XYZ file of N, CA, C and O in Angstrom:
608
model
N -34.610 36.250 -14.882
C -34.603 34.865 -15.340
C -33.170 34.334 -15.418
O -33.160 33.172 -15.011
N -32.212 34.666 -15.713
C -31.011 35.155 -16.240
C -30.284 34.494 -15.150
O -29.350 33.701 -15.266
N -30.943 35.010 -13.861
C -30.301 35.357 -11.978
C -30.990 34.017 -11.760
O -30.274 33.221 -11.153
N -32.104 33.593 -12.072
C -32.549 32.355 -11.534
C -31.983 30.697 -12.126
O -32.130 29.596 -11.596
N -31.257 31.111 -13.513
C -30.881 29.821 -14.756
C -29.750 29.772 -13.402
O -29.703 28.883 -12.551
N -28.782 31.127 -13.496
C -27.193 30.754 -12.929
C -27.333 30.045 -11.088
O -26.523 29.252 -10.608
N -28.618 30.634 -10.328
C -28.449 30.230 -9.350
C -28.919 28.578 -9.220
O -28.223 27.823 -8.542
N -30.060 28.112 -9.868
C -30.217 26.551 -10.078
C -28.837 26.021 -10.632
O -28.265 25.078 -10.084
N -28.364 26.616 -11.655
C -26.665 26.085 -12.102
C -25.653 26.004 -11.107
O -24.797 25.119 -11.094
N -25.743 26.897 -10.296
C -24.536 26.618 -9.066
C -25.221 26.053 -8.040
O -24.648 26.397 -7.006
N -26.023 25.458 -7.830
C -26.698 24.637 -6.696
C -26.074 23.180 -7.163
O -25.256 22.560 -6.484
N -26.646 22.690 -8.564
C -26.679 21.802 -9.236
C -25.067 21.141 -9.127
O -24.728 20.069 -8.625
N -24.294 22.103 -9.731
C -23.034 22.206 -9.676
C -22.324 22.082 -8.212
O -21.319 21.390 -8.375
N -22.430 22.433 -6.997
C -22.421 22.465 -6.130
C -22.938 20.867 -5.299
O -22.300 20.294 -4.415
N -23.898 20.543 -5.740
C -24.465 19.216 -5.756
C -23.703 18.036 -5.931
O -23.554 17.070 -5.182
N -23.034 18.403 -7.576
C -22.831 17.233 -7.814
C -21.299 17.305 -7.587
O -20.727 16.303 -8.014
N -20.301 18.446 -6.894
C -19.183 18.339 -6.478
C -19.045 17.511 -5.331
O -18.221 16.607 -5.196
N -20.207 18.010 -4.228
C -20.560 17.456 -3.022
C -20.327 16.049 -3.402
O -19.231 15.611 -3.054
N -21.261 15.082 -4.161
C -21.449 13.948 -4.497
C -20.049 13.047 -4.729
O -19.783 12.015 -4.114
N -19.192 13.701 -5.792
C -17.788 13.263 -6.187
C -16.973 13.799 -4.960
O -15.981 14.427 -5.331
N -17.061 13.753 -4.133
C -16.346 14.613 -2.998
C -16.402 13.122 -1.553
O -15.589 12.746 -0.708
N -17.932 12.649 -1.975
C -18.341 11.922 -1.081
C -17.827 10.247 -1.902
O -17.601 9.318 -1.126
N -17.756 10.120 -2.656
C -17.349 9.027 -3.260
C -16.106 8.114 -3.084
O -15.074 8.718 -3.375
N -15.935 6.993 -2.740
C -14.863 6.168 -2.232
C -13.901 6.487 -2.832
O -14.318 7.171 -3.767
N -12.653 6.406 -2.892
C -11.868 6.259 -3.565
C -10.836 4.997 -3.891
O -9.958 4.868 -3.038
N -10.804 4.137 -4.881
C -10.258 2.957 -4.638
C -9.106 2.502 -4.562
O -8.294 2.978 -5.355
N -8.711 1.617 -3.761
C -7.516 1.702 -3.447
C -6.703 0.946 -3.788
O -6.752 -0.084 -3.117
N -5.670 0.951 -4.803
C -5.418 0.122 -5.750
C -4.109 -1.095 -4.446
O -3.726 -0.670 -3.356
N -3.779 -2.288 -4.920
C -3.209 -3.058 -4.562
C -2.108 -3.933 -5.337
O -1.303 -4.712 -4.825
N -2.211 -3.732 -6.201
C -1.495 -3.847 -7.785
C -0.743 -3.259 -7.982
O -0.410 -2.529 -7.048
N 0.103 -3.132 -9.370
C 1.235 -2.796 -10.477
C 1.751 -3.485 -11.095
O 2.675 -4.265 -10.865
N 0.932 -3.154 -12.351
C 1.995 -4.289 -13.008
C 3.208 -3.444 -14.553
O 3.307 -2.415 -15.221
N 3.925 -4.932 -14.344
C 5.209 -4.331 -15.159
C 5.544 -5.640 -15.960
O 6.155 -6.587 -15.466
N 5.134 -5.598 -17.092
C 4.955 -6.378 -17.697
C 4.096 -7.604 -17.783
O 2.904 -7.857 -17.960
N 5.736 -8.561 -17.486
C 5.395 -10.479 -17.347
C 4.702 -10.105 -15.797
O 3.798 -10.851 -15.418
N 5.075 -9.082 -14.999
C 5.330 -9.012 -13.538
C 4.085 -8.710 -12.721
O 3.112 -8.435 -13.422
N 3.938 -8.699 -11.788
C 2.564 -8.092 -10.896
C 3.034 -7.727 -9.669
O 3.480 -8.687 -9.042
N 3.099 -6.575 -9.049
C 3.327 -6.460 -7.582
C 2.499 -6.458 -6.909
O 1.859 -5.448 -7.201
N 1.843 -7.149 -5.817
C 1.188 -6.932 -4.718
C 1.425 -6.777 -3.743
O 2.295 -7.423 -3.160
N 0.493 -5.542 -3.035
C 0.785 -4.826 -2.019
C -0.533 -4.145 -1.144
O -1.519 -3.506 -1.513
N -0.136 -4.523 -0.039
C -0.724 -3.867 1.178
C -0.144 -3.370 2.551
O 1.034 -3.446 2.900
N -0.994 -2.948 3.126
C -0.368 -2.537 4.445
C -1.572 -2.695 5.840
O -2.705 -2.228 5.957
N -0.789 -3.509 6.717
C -2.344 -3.642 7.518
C -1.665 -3.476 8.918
O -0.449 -3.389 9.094
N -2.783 -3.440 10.041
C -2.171 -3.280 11.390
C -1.674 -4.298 12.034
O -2.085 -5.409 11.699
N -0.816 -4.216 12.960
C -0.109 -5.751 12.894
C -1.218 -6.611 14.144
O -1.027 -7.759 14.547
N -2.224 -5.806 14.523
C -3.174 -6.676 15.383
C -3.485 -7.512 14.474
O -3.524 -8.661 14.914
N -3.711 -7.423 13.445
C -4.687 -8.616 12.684
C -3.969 -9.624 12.513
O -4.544 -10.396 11.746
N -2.613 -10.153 12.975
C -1.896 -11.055 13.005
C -1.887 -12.022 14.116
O -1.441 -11.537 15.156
N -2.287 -13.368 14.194
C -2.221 -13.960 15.527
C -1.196 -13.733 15.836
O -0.228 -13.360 15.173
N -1.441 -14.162 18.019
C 0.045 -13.968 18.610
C 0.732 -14.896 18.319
O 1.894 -14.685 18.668
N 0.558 -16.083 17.721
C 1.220 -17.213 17.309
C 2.303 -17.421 16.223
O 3.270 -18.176 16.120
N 1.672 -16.299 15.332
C 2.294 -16.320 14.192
C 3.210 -15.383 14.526
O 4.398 -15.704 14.584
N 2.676 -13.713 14.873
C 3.674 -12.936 15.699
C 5.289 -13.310 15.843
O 6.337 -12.993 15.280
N 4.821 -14.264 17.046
C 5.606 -14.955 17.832
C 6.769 -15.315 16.869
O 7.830 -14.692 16.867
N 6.443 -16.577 15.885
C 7.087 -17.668 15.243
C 7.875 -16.403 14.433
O 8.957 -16.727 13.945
N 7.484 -15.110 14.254
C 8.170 -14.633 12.656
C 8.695 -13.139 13.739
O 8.543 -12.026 13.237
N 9.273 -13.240 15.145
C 9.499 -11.729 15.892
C 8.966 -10.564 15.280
O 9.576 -9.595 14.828
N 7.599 -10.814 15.331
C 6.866 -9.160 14.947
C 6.252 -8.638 16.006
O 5.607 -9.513 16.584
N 6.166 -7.532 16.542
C 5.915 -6.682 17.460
C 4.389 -6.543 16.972
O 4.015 -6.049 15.908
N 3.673 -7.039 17.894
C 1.977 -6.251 17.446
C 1.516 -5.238 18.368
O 1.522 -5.651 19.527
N 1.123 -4.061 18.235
C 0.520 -2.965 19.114
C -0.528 -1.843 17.867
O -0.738 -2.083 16.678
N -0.846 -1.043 18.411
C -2.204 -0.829 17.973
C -1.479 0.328 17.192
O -2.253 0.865 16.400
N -0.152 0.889 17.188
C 0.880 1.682 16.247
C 1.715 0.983 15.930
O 2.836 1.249 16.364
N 1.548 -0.212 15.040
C 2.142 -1.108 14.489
C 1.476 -1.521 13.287
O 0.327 -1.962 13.341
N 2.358 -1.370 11.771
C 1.191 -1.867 11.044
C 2.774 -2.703 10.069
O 3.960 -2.759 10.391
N 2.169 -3.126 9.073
C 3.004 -4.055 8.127
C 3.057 -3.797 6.709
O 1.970 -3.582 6.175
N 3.961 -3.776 6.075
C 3.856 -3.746 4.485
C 3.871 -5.252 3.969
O 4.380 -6.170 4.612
N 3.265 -5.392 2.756
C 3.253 -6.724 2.862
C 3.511 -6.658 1.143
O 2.727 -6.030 0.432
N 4.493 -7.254 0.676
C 5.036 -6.826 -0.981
C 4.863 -9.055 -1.122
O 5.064 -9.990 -0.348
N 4.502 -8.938 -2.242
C 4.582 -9.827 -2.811
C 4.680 -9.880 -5.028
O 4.293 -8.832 -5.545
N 5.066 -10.804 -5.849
C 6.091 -10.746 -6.863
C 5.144 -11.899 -7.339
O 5.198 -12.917 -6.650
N 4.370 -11.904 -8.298
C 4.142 -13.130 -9.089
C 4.050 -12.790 -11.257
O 3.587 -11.866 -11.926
N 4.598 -13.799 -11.532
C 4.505 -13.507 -12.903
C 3.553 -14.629 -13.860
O 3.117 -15.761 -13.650
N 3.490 -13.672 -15.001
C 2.126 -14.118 -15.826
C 2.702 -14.763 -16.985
O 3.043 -13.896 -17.788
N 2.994 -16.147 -17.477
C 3.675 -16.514 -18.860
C 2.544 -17.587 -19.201
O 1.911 -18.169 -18.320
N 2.440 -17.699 -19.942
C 1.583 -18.568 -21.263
C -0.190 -18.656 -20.856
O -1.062 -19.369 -21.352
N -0.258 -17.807 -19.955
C -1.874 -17.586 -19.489
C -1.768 -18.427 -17.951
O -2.738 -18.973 -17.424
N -0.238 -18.395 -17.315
C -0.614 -18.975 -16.322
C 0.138 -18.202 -15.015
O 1.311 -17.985 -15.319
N -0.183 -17.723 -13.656
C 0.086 -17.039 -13.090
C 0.839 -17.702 -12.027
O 0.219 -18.559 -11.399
N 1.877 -17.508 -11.749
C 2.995 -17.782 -10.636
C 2.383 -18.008 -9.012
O 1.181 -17.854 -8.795
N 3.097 -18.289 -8.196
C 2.660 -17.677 -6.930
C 3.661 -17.098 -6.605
O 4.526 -17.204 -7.474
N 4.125 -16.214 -5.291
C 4.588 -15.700 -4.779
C 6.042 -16.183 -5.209
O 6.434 -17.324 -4.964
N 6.926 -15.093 -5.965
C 8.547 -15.440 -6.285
C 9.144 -15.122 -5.501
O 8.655 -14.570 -4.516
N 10.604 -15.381 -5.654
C 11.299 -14.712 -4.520
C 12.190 -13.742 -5.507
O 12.685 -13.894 -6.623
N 12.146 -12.596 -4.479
C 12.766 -11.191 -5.137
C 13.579 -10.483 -3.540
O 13.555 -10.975 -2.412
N 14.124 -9.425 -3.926
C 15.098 -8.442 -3.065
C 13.898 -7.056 -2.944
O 13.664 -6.262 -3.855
N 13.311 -7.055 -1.680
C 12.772 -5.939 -1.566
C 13.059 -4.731 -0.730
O 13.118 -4.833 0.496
N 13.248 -3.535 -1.378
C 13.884 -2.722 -0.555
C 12.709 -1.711 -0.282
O 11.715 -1.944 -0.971
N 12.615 -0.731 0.498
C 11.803 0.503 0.572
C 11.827 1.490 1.806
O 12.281 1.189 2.910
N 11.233 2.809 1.443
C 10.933 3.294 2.527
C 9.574 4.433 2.933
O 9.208 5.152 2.003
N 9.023 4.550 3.962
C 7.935 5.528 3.787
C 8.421 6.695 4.570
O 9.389 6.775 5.327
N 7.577 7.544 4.238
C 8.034 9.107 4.695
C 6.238 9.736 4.666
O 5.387 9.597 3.788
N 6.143 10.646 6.398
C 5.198 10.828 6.432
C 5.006 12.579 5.716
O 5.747 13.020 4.837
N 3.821 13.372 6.363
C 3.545 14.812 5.246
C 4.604 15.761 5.921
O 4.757 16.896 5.470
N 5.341 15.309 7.003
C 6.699 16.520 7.455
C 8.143 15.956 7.247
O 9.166 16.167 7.898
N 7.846 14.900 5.755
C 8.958 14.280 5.063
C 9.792 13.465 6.397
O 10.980 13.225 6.182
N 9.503 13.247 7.084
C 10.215 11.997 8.156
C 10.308 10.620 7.124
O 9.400 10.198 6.407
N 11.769 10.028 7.286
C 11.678 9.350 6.656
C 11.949 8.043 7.189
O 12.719 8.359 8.097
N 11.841 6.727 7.254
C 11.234 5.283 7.778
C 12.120 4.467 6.756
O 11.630 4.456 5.627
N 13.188 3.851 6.875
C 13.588 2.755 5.790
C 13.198 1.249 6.371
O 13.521 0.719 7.434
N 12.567 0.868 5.522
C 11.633 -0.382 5.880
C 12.369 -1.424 5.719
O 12.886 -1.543 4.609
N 12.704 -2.732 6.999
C 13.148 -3.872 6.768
C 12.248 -4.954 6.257
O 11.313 -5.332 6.964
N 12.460 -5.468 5.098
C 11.629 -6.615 5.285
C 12.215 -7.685 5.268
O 13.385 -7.773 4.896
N 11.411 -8.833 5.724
C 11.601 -10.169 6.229
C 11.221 -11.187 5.045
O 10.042 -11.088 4.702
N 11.969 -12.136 4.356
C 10.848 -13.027 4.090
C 10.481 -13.934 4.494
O 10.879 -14.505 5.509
N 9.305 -14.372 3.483
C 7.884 -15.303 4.279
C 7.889 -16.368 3.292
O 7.545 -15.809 2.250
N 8.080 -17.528 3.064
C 8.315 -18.811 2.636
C 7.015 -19.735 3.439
O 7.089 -20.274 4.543
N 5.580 -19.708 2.291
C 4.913 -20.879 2.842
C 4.603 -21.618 1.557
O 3.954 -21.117 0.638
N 5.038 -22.671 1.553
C 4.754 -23.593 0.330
C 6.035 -23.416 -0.323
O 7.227 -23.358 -0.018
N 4.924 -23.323 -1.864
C 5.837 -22.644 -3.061
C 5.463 -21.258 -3.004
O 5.102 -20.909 -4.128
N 5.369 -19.939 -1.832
C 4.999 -19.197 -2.619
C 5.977 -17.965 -1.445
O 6.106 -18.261 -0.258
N 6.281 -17.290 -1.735
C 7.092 -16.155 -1.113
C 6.164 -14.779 -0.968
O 5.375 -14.311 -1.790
N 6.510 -14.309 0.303
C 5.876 -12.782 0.157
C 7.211 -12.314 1.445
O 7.918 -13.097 2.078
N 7.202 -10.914 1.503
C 7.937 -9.811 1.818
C 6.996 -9.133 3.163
O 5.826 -8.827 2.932
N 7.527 -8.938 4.447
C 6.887 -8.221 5.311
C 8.180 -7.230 5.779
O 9.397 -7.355 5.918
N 6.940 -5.938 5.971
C 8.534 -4.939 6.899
C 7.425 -3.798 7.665
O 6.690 -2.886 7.286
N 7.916 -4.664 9.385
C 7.000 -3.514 9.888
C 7.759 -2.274 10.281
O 8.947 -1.958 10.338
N 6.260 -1.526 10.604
C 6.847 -0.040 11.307
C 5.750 0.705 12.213
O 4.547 0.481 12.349
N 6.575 1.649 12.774
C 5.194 2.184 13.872
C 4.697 3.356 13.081
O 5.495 3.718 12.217
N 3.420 4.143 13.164
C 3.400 5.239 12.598
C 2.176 5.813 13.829
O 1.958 5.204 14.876
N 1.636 6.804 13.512
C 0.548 8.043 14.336
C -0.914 7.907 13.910
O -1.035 7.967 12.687
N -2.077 7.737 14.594
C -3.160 7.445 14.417
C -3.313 8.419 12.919
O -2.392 9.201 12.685
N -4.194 8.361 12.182
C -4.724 9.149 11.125
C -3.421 10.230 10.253
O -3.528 11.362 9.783
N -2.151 9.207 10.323
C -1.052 9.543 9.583
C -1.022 8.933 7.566
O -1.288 7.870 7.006
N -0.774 9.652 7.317
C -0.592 9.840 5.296
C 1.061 9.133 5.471
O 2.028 9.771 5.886
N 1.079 7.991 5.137
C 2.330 7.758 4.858
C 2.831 7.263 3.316
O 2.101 6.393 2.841
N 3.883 7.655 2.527
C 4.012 7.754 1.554
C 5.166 6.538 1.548
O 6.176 6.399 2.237
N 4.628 5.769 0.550
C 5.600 4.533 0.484
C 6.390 4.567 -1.035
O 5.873 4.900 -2.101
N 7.895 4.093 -0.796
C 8.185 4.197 -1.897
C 9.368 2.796 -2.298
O 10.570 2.902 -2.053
N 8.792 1.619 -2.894
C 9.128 0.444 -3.017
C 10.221 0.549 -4.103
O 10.304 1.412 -4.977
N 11.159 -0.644 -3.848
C 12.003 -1.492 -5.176
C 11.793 -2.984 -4.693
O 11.835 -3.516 -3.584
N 11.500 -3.537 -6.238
C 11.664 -4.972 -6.019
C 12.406 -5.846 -6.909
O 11.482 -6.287 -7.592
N 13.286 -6.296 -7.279
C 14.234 -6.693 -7.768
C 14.340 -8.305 -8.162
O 15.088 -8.952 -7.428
N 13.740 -8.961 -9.136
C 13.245 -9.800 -9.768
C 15.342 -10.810 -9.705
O 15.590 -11.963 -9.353
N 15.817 -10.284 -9.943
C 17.223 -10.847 -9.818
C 18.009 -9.799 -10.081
O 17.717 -8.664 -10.458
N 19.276 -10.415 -9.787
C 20.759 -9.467 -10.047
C 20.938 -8.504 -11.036
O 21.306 -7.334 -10.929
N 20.473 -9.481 -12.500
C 20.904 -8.578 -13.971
C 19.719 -7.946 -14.003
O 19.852 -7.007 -14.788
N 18.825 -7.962 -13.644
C 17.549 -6.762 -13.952
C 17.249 -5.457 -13.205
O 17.329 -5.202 -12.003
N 16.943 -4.826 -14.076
C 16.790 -3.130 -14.105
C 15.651 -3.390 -12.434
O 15.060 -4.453 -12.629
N 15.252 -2.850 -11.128
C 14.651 -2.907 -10.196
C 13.442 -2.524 -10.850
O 13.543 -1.838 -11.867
N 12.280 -2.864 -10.419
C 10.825 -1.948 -10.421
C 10.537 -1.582 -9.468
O 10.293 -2.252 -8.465
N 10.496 -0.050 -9.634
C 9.927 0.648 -8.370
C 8.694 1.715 -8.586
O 8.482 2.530 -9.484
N 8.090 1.432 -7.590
C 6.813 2.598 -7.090
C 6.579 2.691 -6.133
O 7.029 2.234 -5.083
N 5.393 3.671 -6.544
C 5.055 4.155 -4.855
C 3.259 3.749 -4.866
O 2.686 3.134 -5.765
N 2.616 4.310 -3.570
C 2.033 4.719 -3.015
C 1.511 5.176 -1.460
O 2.191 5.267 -0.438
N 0.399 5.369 -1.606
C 0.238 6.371 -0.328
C -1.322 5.688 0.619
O -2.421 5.392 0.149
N -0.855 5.623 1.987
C -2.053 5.009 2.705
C -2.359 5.992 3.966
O -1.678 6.931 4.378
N -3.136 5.673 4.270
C -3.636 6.947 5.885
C -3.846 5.655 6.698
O -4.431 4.683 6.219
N -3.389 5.680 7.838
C -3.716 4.357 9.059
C -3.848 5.077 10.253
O -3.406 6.147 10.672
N -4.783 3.946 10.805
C -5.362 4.440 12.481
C -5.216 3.581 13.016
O -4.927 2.411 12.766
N -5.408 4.115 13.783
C -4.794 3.070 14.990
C -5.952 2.047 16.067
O -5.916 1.251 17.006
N -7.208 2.941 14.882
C -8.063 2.124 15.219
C -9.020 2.558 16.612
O -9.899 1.798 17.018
């Protein structure tokens, strides 16, 4: 009986690892630091018309993708759009190669965002590691994270 409790227990167990194993994992786009919010993504640079391409010299190919940093702050319950800040960074893939990322900025309206492309390897882990710099006299905020891209 004893042999039959433990083997339903490691099935069960086994089960429900499978299950959490199979489960999305979400992928955050955020950070915030305080008043502050960083937003961030990274996408392939196909999804960019050739128009726009064009107007802002970005290279689109199917090992081409973009970081895309943007800076808005939160005061009296009301949220900013896109500030302008100093963004620096770089990614490094899992055999520590390391990538220092230019970015460009992007001025539409009132609202600012940060692009810096780069090429990377179908089904590559690249580890990003940001500063963004709100002005001169302030301490930088920096983080990281980590994305896998294909090339589709």
């Amino acid at each position: 009986m004893k042999k039959l409790l433990q083997s339903v227990f490691l099935v069960f167990f086994a089960a429900t690892v499978q299950a959490q194993v199979d489960q999305p994992k979400e992928i955050r786009t955020t950070e915030k630091f305080g008043a502050y919010t960083v937003h961030y993504n990274v996408f392939n640079s196909t999804d960019i018309p050739a128009k726009v391409a064009e107007a802002y010299k970005l290279v689109r190919g199917k090992d081409r993708a973009l970081v895309n940093i943007s800076l808005t702050k939160t005061e009296n319950g009301s949220t900013s759009l896109g500030l302008p800040a100093v963004v620096t960074g770089s990614s490094k893939n899992l055999m520590q190669q390391k990538q220092t990322l230019t970015f460009i900025e992007i001025k539409e309206g009132d609202a600012t965002y940060y692009l810096a492309p780069f090429v990377f390897n179908n089904e590559e882990v690249l580890h990003f590691d940001i500063q963004v710099n709100t002005d001169v006299s302030s301490k930088p905020i920096n983080f990281t994270f980590n994305r896998t891209l294909y090339t589709e």
